CSV table of C-alpha atoms in Angstrom, one decimal:
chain,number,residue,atom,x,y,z
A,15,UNK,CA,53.0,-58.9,-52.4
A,16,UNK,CA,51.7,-62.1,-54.8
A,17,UNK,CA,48.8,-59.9,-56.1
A,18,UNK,CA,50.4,-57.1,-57.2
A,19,UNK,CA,53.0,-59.0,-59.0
A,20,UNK,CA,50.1,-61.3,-60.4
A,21,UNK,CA,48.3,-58.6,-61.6
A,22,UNK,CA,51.5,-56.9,-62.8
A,23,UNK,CA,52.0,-60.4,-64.6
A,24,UNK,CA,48.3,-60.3,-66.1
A,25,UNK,CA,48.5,-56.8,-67.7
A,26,UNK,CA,52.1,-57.6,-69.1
A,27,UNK,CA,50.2,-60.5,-70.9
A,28,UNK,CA,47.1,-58.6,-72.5
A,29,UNK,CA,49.2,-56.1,-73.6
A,30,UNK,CA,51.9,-59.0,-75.3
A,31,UNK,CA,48.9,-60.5,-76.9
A,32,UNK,CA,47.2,-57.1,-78.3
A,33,UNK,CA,50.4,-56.4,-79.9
A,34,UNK,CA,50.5,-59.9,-81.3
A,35,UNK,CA,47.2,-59.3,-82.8
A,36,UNK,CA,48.3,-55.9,-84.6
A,37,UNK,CA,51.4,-57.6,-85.8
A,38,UNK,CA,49.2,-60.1,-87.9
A,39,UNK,CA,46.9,-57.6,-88.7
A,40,UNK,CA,49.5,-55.1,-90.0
A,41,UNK,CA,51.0,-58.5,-91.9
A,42,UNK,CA,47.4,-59.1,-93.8
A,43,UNK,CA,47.2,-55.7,-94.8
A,44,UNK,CA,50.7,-56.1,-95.9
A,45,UNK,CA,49.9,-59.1,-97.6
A,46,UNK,CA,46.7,-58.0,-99.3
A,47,UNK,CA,48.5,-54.8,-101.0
A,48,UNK,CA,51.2,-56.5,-102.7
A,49,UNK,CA,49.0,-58.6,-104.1
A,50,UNK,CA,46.8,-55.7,-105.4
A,51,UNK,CA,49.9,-54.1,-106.4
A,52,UNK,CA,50.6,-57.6,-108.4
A,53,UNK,CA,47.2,-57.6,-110.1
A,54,UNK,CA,47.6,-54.3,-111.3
A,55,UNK,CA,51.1,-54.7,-112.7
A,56,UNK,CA,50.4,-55.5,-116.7
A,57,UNK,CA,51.5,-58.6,-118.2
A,58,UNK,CA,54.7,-59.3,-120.2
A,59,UNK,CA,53.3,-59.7,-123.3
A,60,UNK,CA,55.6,-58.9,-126.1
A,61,UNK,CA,53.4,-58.8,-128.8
A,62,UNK,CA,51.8,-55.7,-127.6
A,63,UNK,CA,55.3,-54.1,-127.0
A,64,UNK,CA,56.4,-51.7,-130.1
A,65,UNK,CA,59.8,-52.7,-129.7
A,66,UNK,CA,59.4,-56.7,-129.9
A,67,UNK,CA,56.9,-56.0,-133.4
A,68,UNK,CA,58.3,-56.5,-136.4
A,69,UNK,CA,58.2,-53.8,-139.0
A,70,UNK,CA,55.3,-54.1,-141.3
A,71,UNK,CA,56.9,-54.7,-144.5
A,72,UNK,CA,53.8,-55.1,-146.7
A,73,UNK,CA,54.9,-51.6,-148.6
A,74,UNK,CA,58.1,-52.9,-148.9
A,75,UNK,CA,56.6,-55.9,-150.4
A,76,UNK,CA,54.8,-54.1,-153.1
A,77,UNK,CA,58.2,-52.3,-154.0
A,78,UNK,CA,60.3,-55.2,-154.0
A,79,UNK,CA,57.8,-56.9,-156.0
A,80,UNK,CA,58.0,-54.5,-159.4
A,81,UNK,CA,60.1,-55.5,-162.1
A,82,UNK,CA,62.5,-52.8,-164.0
A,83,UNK,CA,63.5,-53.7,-167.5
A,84,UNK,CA,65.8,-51.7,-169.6
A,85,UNK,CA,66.3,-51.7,-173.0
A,86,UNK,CA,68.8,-53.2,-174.1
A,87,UNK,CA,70.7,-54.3,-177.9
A,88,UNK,CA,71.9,-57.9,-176.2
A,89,UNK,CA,68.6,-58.8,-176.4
A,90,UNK,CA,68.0,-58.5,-179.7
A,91,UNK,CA,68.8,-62.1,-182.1
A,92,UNK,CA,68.2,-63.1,-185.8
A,93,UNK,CA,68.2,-59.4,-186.8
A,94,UNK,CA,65.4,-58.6,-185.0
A,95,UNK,CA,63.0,-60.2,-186.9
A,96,UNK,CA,60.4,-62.3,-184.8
A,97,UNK,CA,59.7,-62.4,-180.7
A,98,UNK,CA,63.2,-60.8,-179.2
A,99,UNK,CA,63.3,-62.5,-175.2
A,100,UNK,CA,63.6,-58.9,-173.0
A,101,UNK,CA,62.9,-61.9,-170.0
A,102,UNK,CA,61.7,-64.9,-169.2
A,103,UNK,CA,58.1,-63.1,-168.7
A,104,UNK,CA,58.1,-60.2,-171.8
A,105,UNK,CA,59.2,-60.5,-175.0
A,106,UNK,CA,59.2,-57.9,-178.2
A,107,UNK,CA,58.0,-58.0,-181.4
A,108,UNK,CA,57.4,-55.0,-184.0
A,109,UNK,CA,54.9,-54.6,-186.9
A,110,UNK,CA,55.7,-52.2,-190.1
A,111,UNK,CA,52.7,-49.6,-191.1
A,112,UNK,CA,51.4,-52.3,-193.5
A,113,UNK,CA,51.3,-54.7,-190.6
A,114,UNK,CA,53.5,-57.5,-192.5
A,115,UNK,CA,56.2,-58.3,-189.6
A,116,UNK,CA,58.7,-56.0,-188.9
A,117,UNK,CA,62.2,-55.8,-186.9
A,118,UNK,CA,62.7,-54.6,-183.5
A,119,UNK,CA,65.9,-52.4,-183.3
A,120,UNK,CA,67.6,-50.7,-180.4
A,121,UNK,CA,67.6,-47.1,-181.6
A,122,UNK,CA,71.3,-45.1,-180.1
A,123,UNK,CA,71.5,-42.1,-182.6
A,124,UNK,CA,70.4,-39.1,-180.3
A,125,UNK,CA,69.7,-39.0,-176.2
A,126,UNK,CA,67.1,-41.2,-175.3
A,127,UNK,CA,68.1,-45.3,-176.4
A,128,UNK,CA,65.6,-47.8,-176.6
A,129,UNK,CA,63.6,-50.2,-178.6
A,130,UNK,CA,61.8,-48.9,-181.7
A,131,UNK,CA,60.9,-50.7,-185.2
A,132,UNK,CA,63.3,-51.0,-188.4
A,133,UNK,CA,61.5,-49.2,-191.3
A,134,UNK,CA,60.3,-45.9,-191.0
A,135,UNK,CA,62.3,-42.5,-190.9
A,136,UNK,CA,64.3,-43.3,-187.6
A,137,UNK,CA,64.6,-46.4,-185.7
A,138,UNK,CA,62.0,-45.6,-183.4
A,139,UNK,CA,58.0,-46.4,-183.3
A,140,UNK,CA,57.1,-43.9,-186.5
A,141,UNK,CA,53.3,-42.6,-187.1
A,142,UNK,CA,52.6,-42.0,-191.0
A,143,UNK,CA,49.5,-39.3,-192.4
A,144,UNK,CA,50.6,-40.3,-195.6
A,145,UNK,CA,52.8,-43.9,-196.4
A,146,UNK,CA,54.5,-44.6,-199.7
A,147,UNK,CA,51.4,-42.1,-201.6
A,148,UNK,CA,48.8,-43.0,-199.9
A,149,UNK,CA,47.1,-41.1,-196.8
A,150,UNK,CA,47.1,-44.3,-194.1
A,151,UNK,CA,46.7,-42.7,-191.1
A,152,UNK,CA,48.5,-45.6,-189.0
A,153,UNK,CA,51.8,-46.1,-186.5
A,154,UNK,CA,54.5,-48.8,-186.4
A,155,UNK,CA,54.0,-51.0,-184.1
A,156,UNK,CA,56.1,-52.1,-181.1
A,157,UNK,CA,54.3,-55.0,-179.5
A,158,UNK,CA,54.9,-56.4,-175.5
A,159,UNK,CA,53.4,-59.9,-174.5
A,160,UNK,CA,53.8,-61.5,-171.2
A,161,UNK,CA,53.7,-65.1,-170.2
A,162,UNK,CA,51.5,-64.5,-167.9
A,163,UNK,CA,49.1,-61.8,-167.1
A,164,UNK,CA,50.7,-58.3,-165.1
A,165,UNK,CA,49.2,-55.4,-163.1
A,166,UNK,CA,50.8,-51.9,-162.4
A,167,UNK,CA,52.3,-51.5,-165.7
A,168,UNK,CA,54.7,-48.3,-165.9
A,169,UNK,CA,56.1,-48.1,-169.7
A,170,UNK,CA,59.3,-45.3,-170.4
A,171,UNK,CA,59.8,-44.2,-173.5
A,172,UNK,CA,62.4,-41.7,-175.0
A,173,UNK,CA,63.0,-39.2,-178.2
A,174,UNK,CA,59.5,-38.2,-177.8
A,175,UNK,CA,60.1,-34.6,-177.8
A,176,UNK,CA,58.3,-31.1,-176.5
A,177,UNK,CA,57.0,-29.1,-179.1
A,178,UNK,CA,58.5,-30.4,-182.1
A,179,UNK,CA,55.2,-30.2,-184.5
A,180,UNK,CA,52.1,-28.2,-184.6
A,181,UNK,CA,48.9,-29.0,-185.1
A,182,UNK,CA,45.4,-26.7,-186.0
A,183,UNK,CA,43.9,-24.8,-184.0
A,184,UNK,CA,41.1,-25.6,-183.0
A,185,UNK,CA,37.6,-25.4,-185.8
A,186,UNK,CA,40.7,-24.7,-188.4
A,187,UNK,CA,42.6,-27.7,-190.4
A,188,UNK,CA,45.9,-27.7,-191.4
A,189,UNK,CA,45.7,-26.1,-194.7
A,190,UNK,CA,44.2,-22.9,-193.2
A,191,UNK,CA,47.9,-22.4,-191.8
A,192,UNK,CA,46.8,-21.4,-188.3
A,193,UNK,CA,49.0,-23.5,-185.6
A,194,UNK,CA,49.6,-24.5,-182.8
A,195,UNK,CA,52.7,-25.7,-181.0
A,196,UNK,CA,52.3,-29.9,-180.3
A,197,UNK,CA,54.4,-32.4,-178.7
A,198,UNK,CA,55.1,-35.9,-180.2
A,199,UNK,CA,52.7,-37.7,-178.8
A,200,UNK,CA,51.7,-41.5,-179.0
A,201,UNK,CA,49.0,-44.2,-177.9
A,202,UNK,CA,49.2,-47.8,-176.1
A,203,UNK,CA,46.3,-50.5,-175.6
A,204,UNK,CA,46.0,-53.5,-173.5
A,205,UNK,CA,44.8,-56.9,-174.1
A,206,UNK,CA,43.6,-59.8,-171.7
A,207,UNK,CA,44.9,-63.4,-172.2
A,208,UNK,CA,41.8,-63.9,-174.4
A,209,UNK,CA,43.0,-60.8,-176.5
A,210,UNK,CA,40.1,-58.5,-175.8
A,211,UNK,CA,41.1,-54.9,-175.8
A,212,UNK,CA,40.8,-54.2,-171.7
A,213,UNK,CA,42.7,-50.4,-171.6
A,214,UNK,CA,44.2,-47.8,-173.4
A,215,UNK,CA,45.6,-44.7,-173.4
A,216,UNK,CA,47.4,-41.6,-175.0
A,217,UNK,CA,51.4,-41.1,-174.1
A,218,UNK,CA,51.5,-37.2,-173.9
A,219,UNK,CA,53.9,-35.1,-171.3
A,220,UNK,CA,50.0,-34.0,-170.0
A,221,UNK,CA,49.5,-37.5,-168.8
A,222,UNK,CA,53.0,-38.3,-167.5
A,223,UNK,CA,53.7,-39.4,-164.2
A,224,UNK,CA,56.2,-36.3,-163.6
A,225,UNK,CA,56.4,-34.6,-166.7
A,226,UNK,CA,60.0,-34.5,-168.5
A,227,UNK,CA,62.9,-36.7,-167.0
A,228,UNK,CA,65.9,-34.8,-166.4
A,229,UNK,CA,68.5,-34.6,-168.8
A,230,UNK,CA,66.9,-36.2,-171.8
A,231,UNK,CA,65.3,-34.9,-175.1
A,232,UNK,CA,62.0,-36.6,-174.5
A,233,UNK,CA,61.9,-38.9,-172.0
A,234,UNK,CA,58.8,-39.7,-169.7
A,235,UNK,CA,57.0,-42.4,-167.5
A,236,UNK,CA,53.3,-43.3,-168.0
A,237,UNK,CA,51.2,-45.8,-165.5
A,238,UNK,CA,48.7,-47.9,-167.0
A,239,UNK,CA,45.8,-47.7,-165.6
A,240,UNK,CA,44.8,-51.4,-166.7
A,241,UNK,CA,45.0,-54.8,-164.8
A,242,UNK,CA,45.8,-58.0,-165.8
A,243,UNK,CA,47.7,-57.5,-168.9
A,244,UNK,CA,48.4,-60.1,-171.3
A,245,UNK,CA,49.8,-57.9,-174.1
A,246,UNK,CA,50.5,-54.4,-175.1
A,247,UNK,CA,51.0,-52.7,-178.5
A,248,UNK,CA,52.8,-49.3,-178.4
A,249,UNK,CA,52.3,-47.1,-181.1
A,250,UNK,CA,52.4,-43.3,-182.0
A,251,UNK,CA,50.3,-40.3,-182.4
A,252,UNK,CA,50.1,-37.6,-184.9
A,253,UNK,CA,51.2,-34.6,-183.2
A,254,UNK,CA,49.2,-33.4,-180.0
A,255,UNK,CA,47.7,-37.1,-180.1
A,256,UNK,CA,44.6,-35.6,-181.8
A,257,UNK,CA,43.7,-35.4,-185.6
A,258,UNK,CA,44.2,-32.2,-186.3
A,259,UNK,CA,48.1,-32.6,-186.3
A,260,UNK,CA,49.9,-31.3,-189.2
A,261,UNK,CA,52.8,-33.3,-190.4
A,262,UNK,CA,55.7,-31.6,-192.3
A,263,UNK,CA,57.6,-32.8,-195.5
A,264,UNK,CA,60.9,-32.7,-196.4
A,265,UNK,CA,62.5,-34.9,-199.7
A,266,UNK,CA,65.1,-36.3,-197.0
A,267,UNK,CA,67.2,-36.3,-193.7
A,268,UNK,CA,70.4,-35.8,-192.9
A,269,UNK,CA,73.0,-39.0,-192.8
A,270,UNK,CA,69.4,-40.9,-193.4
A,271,UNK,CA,68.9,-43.0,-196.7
A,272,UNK,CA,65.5,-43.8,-198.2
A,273,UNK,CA,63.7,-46.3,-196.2
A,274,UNK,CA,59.9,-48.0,-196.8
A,275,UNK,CA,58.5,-44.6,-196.1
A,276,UNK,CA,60.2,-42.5,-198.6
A,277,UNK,CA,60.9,-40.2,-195.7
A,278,UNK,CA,59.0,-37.5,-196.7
A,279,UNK,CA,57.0,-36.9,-193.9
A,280,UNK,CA,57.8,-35.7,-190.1
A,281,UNK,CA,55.5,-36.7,-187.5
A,282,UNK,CA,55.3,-38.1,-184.1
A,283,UNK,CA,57.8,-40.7,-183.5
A,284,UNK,CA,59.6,-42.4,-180.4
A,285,UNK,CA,61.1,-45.4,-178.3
A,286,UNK,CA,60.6,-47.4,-175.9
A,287,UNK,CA,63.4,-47.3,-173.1
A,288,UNK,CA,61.9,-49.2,-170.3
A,289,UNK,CA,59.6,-51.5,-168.7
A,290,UNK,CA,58.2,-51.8,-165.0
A,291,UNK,CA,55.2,-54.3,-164.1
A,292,UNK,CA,54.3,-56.4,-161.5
A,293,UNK,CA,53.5,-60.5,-162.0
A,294,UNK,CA,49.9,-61.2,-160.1
């Protein structure tokens, strides 16, 4: 009977150990897929995770960065006359059609307020064919010089009406009598700190940056398509902002008394109601 209980003994044993053996084999396999399963899980890595970024706020930079000016009358000291402080970085000065040294005035009388030169017919920026008898040709002046140089100038000005002149057509002049219908129109050009002439360019509702502003006689935007802008002087057009705008005369206006121009003559004319730019 000891054999058969050895043997029974033996086999107990190899089978014991043959389990053993597929326990630590089932273990390493185990073992070896979670640590594949580890080495494919990504890493925690917050900078790639949308939620953990920080906006990009570089647009909202370039917003927060442009400065709005309004016009304003506070602004304006000592009647005008001389540099007028809009802010620490722009101020104002204004030159009559005879370029001796005019006074910057905040013009109220219609719609559209702003800043426009003592002088002429209205208190606005005034254009003259024909000054005190003589055929001149030449604007008022409204002059902007920063303290240091700008980019992305937008200037807004006001009064400058649709369709208020005419002007001849076109391989006619104005005393053949054949018109067209022209808006005020008027001009600006740019100087560098050394006070060369870097940009200009013509203020007509063509070349606005979206035409007419609601609820105003004449009010639009225009970009300047100039960098680093030292100065600016603001000036107006014949009608159309070409020569062959016809002015009209009249021996005066209502509730306006004789000024330097005689105001005899009707042309472009306009102000200036506000100032964006950017400092470099």
């Amino acid at each position: 009977m000891k054999k058969p209980i050895l043997l029974l003994l033996l086999s107990l044993s190899v089978i014991l150990s043959s389990c053993s053996a597929e326990t630590n084999l089932l273990e390493e396999v185990l073992t070896d897929t979670e640590a594949d399963e580890v080495d494919e899980t990504p890493e925690d890595n917050s900078d790639d995770n949308p939620e953990d970024t920080p906006d990009d706020t570089s647009g909202n930079d370039n917003n927060t960065d442009l400065i709005t000016l309004e016009a304003d009358p506070d602004i304006i000291v000592n009647d005008g006359e001389g540099n007028q402080t809009w802010n620490e970085d722009v101020t104002i000065s204004a030159l009559k059609i005879d370029r001796s040294p005019g006074k910057v005035v905040y013009e109220s009388r219609f719609t559209d307020d702003g800043f426009g030169v003592a002088g002429g017919r209205w208190q606005q920026i005034d254009y003259y064919y024909e000054y005190q008898g003589e055929i001149v040709k030449a604007s008022e002046q409204l002059i902007l010089e920063f303290n240091s140089p700008v980019n992305n100038v937008i200037l807004q000005v006001g009064q400058m009406d649709p369709d208020e002149g005419r002007q001849a057509k076109e391989g006619t002049t104005c005393a053949d009598n054949d018109t067209n219908r022209a808006d005020e129109s008027g001009k600006w050009t740019a100087f560098n700190a050394m006070g060369q002439e870097i940009g200009n360019g013509i203020l007509l509702d063509e070349y606005s940056i979206e035409g007419k502003l609601p609820d105003s006689m004449g009010s639009y935007r225009f970009e300047l398509n100039t960098n680093n802008i030292s100065k600016i002087i603001i000036e107006a057009t014949q009608w159309g902002g070409e020569e062959r705008g016809c002015p009209t005369y009249r021996a005066s206006y209502a509730g306006q008394a004789l000024n330097d121009s005689g105001n005899t003559e009707n042309n472009s004319e306009f102000n200036l109601m506000a100032l964006s730019y950017k400092k470099q």
